[in-house]
Short mmCIF file of C-alpha atoms in Angstrom, two decimals:
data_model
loop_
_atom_site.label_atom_id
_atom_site.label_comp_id
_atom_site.label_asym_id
_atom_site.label_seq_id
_atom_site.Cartn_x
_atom_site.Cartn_y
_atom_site.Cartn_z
CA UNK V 12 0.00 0.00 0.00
CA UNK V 13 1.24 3.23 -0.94
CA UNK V 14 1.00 5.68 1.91
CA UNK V 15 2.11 9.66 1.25
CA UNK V 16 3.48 11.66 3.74
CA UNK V 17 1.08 14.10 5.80
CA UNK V 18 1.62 17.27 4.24
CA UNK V 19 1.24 15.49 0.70
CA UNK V 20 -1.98 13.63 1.92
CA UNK V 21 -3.58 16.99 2.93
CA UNK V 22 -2.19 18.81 -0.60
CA UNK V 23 -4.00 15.48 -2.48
CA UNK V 24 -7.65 15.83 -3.90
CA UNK V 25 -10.39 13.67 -2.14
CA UNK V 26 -10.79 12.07 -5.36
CA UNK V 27 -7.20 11.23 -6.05
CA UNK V 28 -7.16 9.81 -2.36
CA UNK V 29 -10.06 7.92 -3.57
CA UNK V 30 -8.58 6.30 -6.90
CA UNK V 31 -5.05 5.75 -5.09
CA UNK V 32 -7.25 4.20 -2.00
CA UNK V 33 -8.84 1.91 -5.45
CA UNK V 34 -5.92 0.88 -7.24
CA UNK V 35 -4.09 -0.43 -3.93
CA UNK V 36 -7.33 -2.40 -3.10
CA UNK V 37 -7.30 -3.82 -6.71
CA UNK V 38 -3.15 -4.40 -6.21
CA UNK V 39 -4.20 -6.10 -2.80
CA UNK V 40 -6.83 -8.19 -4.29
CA UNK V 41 -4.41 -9.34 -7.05
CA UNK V 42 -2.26 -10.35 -4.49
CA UNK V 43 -4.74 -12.39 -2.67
CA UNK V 44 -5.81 -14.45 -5.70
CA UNK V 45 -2.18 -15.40 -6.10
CA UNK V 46 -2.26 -17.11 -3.22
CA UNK V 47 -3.66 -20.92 -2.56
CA UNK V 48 -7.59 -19.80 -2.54
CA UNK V 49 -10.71 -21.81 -2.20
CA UNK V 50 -12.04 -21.95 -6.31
CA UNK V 51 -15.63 -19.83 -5.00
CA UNK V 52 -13.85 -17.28 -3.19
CA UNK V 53 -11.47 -17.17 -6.31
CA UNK V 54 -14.27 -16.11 -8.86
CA UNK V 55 -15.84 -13.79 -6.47
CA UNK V 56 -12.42 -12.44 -6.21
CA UNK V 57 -11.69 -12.30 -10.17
CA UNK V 58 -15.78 -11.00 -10.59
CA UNK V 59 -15.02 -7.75 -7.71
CA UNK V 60 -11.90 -6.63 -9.53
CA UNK V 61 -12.89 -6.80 -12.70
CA UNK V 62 -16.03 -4.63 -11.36
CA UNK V 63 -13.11 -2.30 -9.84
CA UNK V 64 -10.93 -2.25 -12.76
CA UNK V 65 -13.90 -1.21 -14.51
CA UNK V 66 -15.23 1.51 -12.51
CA UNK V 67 -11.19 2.89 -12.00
CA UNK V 68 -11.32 3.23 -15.66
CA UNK V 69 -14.54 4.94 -16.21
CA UNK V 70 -13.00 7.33 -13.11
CA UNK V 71 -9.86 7.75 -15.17
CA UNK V 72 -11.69 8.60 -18.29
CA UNK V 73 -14.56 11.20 -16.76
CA UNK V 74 -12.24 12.78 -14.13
CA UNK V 75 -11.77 16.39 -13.92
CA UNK V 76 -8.68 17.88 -12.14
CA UNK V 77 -10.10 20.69 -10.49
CA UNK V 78 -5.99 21.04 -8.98
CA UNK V 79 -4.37 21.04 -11.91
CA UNK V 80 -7.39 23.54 -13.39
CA UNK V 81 -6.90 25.82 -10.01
CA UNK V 82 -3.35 25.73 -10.24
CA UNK V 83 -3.00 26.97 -13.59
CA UNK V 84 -5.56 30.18 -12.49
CA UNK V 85 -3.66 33.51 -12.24
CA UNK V 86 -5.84 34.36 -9.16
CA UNK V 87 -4.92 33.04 -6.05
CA UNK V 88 -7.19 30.63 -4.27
CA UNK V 89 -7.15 29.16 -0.76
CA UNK V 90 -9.54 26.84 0.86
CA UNK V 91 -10.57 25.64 5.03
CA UNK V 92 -12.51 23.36 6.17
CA UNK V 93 -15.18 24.36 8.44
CA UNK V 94 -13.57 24.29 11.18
CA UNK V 95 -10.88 26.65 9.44
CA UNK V 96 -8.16 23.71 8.48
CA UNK V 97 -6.24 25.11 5.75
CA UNK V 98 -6.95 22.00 2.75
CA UNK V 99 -5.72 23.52 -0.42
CA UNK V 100 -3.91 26.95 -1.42
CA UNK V 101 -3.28 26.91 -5.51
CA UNK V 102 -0.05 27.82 -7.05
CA UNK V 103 -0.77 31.71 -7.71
CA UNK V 104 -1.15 31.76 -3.96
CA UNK V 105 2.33 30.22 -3.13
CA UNK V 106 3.33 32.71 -5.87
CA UNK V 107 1.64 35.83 -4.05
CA UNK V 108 3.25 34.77 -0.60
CA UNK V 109 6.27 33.19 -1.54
CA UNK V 110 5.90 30.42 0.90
CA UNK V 111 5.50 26.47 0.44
CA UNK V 112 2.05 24.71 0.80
CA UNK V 113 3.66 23.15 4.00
CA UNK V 114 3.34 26.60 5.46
CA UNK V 115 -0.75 26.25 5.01
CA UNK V 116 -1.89 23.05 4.28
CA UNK V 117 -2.76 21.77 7.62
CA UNK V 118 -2.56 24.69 9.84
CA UNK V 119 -5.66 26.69 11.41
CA UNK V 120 -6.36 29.64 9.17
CA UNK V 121 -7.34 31.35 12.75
CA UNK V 122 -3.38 30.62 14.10
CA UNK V 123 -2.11 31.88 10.16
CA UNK V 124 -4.26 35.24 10.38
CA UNK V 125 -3.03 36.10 13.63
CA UNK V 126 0.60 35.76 13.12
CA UNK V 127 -0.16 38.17 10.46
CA UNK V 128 3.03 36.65 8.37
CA UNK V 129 1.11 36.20 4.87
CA UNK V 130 -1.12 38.94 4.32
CA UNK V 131 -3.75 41.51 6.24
CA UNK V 132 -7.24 41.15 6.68
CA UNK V 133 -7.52 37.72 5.56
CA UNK V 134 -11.03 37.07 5.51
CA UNK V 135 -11.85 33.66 5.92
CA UNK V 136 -12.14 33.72 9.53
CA UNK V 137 -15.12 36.09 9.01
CA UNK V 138 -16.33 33.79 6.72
CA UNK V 139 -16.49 31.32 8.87
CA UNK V 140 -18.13 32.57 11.57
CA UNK V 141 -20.35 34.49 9.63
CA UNK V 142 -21.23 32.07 6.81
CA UNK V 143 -21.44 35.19 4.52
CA UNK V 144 -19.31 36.35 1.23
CA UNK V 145 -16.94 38.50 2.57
CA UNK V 146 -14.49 40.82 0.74
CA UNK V 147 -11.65 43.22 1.99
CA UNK V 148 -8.33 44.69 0.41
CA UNK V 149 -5.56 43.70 2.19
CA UNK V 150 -1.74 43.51 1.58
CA UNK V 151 0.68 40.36 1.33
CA UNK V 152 3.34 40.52 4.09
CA UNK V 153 6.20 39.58 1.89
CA UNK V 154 5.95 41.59 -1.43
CA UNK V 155 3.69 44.43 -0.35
CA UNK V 156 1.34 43.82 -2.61
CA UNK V 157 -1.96 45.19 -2.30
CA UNK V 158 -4.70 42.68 -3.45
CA UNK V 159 -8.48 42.60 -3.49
CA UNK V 160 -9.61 39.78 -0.93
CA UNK V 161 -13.15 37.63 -1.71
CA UNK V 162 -14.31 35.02 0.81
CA UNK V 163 -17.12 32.99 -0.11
CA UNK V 164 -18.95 30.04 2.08
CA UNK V 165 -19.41 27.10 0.40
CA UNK V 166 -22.76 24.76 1.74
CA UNK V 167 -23.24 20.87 1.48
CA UNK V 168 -26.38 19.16 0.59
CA UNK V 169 -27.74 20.06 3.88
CA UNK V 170 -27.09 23.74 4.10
CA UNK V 171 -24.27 23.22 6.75
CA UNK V 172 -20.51 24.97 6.27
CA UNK V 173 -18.48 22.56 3.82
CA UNK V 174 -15.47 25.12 3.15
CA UNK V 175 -14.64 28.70 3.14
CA UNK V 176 -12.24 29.59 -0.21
CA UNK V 177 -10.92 33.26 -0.44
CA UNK V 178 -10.01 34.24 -3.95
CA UNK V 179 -7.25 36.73 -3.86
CA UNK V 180 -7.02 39.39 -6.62
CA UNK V 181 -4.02 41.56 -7.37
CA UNK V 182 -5.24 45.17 -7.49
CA UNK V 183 -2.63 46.08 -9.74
CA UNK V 184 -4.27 43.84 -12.52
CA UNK V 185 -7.57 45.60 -11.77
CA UNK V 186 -6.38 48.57 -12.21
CA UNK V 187 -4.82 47.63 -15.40
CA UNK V 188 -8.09 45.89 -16.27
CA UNK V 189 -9.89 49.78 -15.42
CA UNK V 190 -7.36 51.62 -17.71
CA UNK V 191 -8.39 49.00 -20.57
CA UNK V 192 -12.17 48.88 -19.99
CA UNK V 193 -12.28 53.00 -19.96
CA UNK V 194 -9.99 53.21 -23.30
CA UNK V 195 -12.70 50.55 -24.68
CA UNK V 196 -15.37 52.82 -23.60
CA UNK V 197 -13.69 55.83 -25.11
CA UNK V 198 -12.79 53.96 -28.48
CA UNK V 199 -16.74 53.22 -28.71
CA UNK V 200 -17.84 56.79 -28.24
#
């Protein structure tokens, strides 16, 4: 069984946790019809992983890498847990803050905001207490850089707190994105 260390097991999607948990279960059942079993609990064997095999597959085939999509986004994203357990921060944030996803992933959003080492006015706390969209400017610790900050509360099927992501804008692209809107506007008039 492969097992990842705890930082990397954290960084992992649930559904890539999910299809490694699948292929060492199919590896383990492999294994186990190697070995000297009765013929009946052979063919149940051989029937449940072919019906694993199959459904790994169709997994493989339909699966969308929200990761990989969020870390190729030039906004920064970072996502808690309800209870405000940093779970993912995408590669635009590591680039804002020019730390290492070991520095979140893991780590109470509550103990991050007050050490006040990142950023200012990190809203996901408020978020979370709140269970309201939330925005704020604030400025990243390391570069200066002022950014536009937008927290919003994600729900499960029951209406209770699933996550809180903050979506972190650099204001200097919004301002570049106002000069070009208003020399649009100006070319249309």
């Amino acid at each position: 069984m492969v097992v990842f260390p705890l930082w990397r097991r954290f960084a992992m999607s649930q559904e890539l946790n999910i299809l490694n948990l699948c292929e060492s279960c199919a590896a383990a059942l492999r294994h186990a019809m190697d070995s000297d079993f009765p013929k009946e609990l052979h063919r149940s064997l051989q029937q449940r992983l072919f019906l694993l095999e199959t459904a790994l597959d169709e997994f493989k085939q339909n699966h969308i890498d929200f990761e990989e999509i969020c870390n190729h986004l030039i906004d920064a994203i970072y996502v808690s847990d309800k209870n405000g357990k940093t779970i993912y921060v995408n590669q635009a944030y590591l680039d804002f803050s020019g730390l290492k996803k070991e520095d979140f992933v893991g780590k109470s959003v509550y103990e991050i905001n007050q050490e006040k080492k990142l950023y200012t006015n990190g809203v996901i706390p408020a978020v979370l207490n709140t269970k309201e969209r939330k925005e704020a400017v604030g400025t990243v610790i390391s570069s200066n850089q002022k950014i536009f900050i937008t927290g919003i509360p994600i729900f499960d099927g029951r209406g209770e707190l699933k996550y809180a992501v903050a979506h972190d804008k650099d204001i200097d692209q919004l301002e570049k994105l106002k000069d070009a809107l208003a020399l649009l506007k100006s070319q249309q008039a």
